[in-house]
Coordinates of C-alpha atoms in Angstrom, one line a residue:
X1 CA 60.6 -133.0 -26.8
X2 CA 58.2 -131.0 -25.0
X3 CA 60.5 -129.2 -23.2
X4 CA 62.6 -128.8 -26.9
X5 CA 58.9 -127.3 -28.3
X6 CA 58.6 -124.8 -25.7
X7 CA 61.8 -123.1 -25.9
X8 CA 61.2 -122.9 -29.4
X9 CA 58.4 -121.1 -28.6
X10 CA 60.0 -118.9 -25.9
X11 CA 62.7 -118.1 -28.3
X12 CA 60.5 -117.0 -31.4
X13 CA 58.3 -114.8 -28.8
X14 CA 61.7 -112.9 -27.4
X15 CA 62.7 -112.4 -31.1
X16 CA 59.0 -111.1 -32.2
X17 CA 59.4 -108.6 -29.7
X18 CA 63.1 -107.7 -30.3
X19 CA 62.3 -107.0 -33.5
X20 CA 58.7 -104.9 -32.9
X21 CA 60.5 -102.9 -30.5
X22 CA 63.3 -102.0 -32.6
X23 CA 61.1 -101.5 -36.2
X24 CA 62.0 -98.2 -36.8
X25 CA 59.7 -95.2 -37.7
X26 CA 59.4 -94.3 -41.1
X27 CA 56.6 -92.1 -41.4
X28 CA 57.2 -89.3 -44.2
X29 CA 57.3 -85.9 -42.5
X30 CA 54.5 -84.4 -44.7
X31 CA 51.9 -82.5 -44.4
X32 CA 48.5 -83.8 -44.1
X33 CA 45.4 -81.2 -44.9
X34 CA 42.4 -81.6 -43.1
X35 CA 39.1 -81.3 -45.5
X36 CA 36.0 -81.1 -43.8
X37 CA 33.3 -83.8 -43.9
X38 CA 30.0 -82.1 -43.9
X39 CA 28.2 -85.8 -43.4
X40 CA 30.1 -86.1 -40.1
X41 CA 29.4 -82.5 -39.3
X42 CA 25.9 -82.9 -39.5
X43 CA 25.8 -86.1 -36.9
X44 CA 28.1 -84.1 -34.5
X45 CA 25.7 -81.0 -34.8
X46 CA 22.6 -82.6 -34.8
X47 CA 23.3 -83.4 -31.0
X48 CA 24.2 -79.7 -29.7
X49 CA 23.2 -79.6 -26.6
X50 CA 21.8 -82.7 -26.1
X51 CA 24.3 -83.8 -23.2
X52 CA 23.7 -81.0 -21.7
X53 CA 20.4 -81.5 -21.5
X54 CA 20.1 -84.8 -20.4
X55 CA 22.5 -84.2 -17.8
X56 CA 20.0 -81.6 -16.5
X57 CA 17.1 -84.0 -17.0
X58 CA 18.8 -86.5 -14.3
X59 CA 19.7 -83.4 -12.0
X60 CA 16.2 -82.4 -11.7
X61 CA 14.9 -86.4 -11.6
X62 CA 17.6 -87.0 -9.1
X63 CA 16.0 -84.7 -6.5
X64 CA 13.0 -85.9 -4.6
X65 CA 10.4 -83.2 -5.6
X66 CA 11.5 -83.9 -9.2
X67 CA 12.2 -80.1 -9.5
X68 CA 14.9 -78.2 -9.1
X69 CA 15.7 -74.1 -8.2
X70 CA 16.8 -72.8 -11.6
X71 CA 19.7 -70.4 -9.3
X72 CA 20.9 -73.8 -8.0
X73 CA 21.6 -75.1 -11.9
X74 CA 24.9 -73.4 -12.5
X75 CA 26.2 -75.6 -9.6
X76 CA 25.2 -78.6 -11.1
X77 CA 26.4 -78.2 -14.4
X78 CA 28.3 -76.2 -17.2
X79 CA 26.2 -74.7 -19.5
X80 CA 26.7 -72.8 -22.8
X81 CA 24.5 -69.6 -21.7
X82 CA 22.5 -69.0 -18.5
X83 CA 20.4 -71.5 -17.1
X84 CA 17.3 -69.4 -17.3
X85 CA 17.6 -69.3 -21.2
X86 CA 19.2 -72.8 -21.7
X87 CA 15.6 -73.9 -20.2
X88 CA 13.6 -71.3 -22.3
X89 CA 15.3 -72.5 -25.5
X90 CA 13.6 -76.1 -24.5
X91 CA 10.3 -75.5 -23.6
X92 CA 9.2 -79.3 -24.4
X93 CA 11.6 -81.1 -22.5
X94 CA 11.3 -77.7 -19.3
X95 CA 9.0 -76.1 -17.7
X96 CA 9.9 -73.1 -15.7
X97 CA 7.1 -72.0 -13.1
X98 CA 7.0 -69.9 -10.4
X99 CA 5.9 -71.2 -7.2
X100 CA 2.9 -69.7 -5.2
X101 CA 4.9 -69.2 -2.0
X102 CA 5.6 -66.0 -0.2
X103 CA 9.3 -65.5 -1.4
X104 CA 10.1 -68.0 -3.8
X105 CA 12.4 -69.0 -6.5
X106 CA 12.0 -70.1 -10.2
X107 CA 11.8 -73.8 -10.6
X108 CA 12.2 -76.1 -13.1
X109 CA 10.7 -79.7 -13.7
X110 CA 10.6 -82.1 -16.9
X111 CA 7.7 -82.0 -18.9
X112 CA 5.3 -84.8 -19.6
X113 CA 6.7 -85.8 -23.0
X114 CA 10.7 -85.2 -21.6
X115 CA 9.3 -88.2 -18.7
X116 CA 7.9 -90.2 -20.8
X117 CA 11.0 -90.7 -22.8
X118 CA 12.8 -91.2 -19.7
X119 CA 10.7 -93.8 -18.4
X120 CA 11.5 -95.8 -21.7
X121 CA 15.0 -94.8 -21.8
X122 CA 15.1 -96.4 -18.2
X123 CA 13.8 -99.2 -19.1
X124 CA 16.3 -99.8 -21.3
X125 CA 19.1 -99.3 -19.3
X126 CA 17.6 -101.0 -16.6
X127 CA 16.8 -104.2 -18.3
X128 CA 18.8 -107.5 -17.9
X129 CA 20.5 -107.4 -21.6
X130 CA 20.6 -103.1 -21.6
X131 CA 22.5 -103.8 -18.0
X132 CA 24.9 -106.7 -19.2
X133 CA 25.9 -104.1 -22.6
X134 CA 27.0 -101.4 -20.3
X135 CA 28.6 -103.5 -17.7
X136 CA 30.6 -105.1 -20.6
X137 CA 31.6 -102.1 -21.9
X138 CA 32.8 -100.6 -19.0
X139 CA 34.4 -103.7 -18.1
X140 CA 36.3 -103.0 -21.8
X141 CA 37.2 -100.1 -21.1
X142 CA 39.2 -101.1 -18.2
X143 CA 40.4 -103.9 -19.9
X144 CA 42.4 -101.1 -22.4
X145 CA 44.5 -100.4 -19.4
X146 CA 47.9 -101.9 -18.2
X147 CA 46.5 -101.6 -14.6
X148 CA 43.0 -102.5 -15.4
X149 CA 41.7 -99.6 -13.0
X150 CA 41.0 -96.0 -14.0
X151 CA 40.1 -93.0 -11.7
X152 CA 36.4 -92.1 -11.7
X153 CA 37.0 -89.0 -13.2
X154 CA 38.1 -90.3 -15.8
X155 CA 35.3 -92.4 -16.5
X156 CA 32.6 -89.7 -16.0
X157 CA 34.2 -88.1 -18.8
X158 CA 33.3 -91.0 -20.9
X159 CA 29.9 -92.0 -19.6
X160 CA 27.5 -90.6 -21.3
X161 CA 29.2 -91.4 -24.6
X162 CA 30.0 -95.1 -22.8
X163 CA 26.0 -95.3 -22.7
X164 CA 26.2 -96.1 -18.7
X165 CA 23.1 -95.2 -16.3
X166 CA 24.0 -91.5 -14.9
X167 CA 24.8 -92.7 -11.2
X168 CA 26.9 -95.8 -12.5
X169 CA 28.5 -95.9 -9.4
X170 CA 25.4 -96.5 -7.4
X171 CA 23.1 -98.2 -10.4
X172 CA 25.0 -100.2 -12.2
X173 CA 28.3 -101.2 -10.0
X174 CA 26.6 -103.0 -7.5
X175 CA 24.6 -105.6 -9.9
X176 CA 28.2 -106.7 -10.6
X177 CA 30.5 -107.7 -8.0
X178 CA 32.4 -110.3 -10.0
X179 CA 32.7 -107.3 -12.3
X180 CA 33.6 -104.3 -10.5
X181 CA 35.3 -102.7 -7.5
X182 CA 35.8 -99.7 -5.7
X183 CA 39.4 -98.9 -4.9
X184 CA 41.7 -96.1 -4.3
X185 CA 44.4 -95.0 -7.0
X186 CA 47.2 -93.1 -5.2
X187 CA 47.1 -88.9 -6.4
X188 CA 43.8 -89.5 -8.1
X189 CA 41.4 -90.9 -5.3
X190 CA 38.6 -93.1 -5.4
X191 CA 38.4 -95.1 -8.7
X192 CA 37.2 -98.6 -10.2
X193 CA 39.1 -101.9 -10.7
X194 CA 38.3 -104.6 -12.9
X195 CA 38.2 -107.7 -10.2
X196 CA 39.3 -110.2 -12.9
X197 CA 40.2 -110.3 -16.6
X198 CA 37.7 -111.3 -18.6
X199 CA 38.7 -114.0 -21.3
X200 CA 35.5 -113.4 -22.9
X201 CA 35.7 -110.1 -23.4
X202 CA 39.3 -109.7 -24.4
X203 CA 38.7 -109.4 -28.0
X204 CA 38.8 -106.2 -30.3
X205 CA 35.6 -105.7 -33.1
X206 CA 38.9 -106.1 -35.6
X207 CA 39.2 -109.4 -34.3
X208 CA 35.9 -110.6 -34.0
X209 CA 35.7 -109.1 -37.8
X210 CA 38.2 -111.8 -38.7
X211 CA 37.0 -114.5 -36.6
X212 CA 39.7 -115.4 -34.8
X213 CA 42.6 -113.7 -32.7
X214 CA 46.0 -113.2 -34.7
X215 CA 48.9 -111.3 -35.5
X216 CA 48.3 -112.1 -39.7
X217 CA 47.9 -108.5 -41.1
X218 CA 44.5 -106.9 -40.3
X219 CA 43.5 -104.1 -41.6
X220 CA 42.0 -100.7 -41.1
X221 CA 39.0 -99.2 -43.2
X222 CA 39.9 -96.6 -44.7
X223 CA 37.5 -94.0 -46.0
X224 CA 38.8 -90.7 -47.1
X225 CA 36.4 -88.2 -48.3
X226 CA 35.5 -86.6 -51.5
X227 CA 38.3 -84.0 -52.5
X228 CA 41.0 -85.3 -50.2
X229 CA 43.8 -86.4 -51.4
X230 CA 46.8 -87.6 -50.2
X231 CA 50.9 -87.4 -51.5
X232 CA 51.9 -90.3 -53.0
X233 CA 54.4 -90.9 -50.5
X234 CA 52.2 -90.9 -47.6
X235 CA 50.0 -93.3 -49.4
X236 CA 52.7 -95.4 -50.2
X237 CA 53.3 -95.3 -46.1
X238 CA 50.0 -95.7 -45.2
X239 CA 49.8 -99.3 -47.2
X240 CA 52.9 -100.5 -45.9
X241 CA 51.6 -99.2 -42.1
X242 CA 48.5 -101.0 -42.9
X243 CA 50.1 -104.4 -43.6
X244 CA 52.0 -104.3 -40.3
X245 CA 51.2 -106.8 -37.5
X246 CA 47.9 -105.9 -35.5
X247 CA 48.2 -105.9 -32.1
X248 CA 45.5 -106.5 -29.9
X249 CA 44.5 -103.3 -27.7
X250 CA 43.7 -105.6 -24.9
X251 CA 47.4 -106.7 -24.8
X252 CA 50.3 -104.9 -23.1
X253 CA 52.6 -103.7 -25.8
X254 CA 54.3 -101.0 -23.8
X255 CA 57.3 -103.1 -24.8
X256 CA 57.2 -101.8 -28.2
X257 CA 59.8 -98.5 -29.4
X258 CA 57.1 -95.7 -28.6
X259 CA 58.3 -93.9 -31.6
X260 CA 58.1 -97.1 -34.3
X261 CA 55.7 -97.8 -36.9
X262 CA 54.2 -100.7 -35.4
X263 CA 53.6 -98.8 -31.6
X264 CA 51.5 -96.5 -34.0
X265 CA 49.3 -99.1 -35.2
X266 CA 48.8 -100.4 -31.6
X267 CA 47.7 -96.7 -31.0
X268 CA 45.4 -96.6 -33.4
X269 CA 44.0 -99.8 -32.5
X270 CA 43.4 -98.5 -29.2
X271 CA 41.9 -95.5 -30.4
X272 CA 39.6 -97.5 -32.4
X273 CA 38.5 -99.7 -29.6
X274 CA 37.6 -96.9 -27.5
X275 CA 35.4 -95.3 -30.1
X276 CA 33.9 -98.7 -30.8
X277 CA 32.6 -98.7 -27.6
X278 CA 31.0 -95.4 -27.3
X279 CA 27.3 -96.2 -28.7
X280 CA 27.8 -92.8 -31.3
X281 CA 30.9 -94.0 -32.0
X282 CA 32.4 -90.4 -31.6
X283 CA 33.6 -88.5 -28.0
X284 CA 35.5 -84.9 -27.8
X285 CA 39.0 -85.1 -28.1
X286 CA 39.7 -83.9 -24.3
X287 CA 38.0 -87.4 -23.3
X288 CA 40.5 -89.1 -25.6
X289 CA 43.5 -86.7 -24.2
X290 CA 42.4 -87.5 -20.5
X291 CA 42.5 -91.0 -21.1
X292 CA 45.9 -91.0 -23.2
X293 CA 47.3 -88.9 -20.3
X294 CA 46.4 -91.5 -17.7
X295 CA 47.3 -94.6 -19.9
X296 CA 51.0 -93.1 -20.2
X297 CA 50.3 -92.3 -24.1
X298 CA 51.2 -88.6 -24.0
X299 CA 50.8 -87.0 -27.3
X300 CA 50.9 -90.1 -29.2
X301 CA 46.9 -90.0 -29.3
X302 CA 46.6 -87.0 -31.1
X303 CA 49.6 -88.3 -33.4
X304 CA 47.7 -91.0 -34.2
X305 CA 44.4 -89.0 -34.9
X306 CA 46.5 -86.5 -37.3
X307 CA 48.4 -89.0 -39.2
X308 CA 44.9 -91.2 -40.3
X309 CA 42.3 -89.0 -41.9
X310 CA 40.9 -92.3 -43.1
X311 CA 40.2 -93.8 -40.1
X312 CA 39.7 -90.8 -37.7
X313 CA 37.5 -87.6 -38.2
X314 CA 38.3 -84.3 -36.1
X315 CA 35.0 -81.9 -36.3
X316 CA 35.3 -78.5 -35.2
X317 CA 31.7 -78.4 -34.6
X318 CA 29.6 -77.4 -31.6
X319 CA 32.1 -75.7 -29.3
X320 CA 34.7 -78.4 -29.5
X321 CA 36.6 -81.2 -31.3
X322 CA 35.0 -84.1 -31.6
X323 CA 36.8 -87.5 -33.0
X324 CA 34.5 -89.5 -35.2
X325 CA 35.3 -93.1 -36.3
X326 CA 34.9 -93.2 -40.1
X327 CA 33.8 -96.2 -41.1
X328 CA 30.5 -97.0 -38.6
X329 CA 28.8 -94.0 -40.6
X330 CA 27.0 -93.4 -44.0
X331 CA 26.7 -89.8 -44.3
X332 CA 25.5 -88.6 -41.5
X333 CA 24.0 -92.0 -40.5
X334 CA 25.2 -94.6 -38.4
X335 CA 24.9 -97.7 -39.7
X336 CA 23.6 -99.2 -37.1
X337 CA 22.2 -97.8 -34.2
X338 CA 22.4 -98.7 -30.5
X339 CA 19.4 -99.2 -28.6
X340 CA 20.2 -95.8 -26.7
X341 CA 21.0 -94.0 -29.3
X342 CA 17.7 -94.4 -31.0
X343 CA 16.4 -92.8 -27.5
X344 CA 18.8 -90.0 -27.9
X345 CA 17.2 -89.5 -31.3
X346 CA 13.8 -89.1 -30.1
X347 CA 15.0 -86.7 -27.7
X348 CA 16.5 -84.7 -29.9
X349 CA 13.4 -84.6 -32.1
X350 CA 11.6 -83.4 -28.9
X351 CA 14.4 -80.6 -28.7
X352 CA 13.3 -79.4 -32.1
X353 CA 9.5 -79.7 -31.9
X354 CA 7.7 -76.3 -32.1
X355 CA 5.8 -75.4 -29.3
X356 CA 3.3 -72.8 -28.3
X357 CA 4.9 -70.6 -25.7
X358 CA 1.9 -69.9 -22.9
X359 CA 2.7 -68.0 -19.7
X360 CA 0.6 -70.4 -17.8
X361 CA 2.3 -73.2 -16.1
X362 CA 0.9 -75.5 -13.6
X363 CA 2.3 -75.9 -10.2
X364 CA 3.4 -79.1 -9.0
X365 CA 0.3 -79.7 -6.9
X366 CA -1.3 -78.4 -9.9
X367 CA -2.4 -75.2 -9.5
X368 CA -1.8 -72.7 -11.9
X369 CA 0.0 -69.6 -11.5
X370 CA 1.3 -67.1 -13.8
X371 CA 5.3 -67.5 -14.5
X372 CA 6.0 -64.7 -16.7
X373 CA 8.8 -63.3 -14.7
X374 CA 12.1 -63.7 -15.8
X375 CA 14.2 -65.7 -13.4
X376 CA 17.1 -64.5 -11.6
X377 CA 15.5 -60.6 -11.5
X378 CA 15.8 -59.3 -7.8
X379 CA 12.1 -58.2 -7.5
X380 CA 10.4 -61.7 -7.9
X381 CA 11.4 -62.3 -4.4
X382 CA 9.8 -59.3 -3.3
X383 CA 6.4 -60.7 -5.3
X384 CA 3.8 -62.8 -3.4
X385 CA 1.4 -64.2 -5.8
X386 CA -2.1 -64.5 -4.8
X387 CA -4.3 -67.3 -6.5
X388 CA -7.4 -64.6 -5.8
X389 CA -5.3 -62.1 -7.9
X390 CA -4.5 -64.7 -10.1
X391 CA -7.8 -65.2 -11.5
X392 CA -8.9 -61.9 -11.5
X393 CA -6.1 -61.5 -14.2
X394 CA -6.8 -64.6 -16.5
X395 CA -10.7 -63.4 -16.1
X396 CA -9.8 -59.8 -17.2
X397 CA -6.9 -59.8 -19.3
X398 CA -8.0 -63.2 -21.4
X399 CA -6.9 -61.3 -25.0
X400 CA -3.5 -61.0 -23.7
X401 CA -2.6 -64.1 -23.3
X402 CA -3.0 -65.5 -26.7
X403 CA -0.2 -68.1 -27.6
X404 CA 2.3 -67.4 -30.0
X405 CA 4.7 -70.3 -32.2
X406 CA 8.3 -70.0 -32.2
X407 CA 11.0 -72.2 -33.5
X408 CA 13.4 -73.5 -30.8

């Protein structure tokens, strides 16, 4: 009987399949306008810069003096305009100073509000539940693949919008060996390997939204924004798309037709997990496209990210394209806010804060010295400053050295 029940079983399983695989596509070949959301805008906008800039925080925290030569910043990082004026536009998260020594080279270091938002950003991320978060959702993320490894490359791509410590590798890896492992991934080198599935783990927010794991219909928000509408036809699709069987993302379905209705939802529940993950539910679309390349998607990602406006936002903003998960925002809010994020916040408000710009900065040993020059000019290396010479200046020329506000 058992043996009768289990067959059964088998039997309905092969059919489920058969049929997935060979549900055919019926998408209607129309065109779908893109209307820009200026709520979603805004959230993308509001963090110009901001990776940037706390990529360059952990360079210069990274080395041992906590400063770092402002020539040697270009081979660090990709920046949107020279170094010397990415750091001028910050001036409270930056300070650029000119060593006393015979021969020197513009610095940079963090100032004292920048550090003290590190120190409680650290904390976060180094505290026993702020640890747990990002090893879970790096574990997650390897979960989402049919090899359950991925290239590091790939994963730096994704870890500042993953929420993970800078260094992951080195500060987060190592606290979990039952997690996590080091391996080599033939044509891509070194890369990281989930050491065994986690049952725990292996379920998608749609899931946990239902309260149990099933292949009954479950459904996608969908929130299109004022002024867009779509052709009957295609909303007619859409419904019928919506009420097809959901497939986990943390289940193989390369069995299904790549080009069928139902491998589309799959896709988009993929798509949707990922973003779920990031803690501003949003990354650029070349994250997404690197991913979808390694996973053996192709161009079905971008598909997928065309054919739902009411799921997925494109913005064009800052630089690049951005893909924003609809419903986790209010406007321009999300609706709720990961730990990390709320730092990101407050370093974004220190971004913005007006400063007064004064061409006296204070040495690391904390002398002053006067660092007016412009970095990157030939002559400053010919320039030995004197501290003698230096207060002969601030005593004579005290009226030209008044502080001026500008707006960053």
């Amino acid at each position: 009987m058992a043996q009768t029940t289990t067959s059964t079983a088998n039997l309905r399983h092969i059919l489920r399949r058969h049929y997935l695989y060979h549900h055919r596509r019926t998408f209607i070949d129309a065109r779908i306008k893109w209307v820009r959301d200026p709520y979603l805008d805004h959230a993308v906008e509001k963090e110009k810069n901001l990776k940037q800039l706390l990529s360059l925080k952990n360079i210069i925290l990274f080395h041992h003096s906590k400063t770092l030569a402002v020539a040697a910043v270009s081979g660090h990082l990709k920046l949107p305009t020279t170094p010397t004026k990415f750091i001028d536009k910050y001036p409270s998260v930056f300070n650029h100073f000119l060593s006393l020594k015979p021969f020197s080279h513009p610095q940079v270091r963090l100032t004292k509000h920048a550090l003290s938002l590190h120190k409680l950003e650290t904390l976060i991320l180094n505290s026993p539940k702020g640890k747990i978060d990002s090893a879970q959702r790096l574990a997650k993320l390897l979960m989402l693949t049919k090899r359950k490894k991925l290239p590091l490359f790939v994963i730096d791509k994704l870890k500042f919008d993953l929420g993970l410590p800078y260094n992951y590798v080195l500060d987060l890896v190592p606290d979990f060996p039952d997690y996590f492992q080091i391996c080599s991934i033939e044509n891509f080198g070194f890369g990281l390997e989930l050491v065994s599935w986690r049952k725990d783990l292996a379920f998608s927010v749609m899931e946990m939204r239902v309260g149990e794991k099933g292949r009954r219909p479950i459904r996608f928000s969908m929130n299109l924004p004022r002024g867009f509408d779509l052709q009957k036809k295609v909303r007619d699709w859409v419904f019928e798309w919506n009420n097809l069987p959901y497939i986990s993302p943390y289940e193989d379905a390369s069995y299904l037709g790549p080009n069928t209705d139902q491998a589309e939802k799959w896709t988009v529940a993929v798509l949707h997990e990922l973003l779920h993950l990031c803690v501003s539910k949003k990354t650029e679309i070349d994250n997404v496209c690197c991913l979808g390349d390694y996973l053996g998607f192709g161009t079905r990602f971008k598909k997928a990210l065309k054919h739902h406006p009411g799921i997925f936002y494109m913005s064009n903003k800052i630089r690049t394209q951005t893909v924003v998960l609809r419903e986790v925002y209010r406007k321009a809010a999300l609706v709720d806010v990961h730990p990390l994020m709320e730092m990101r916040y407050r370093y974004i408000d220190l971004m913005n804060k007006r400063v007064k710009k004064n061409p006296l900065q204070v040495r690391p040993d904390g002398r002053k010295n006067l660092s007016a020059f412009p970095a990157g000019e030939g002559r400053i290396n010919d320039i030995v400053i004197r501290e003698q010479n230096v207060e002969t200046k601030l005593g004579s020329s005290e009226s030209e050295v008044e502080s001026s506000d500008f707006e960053v």
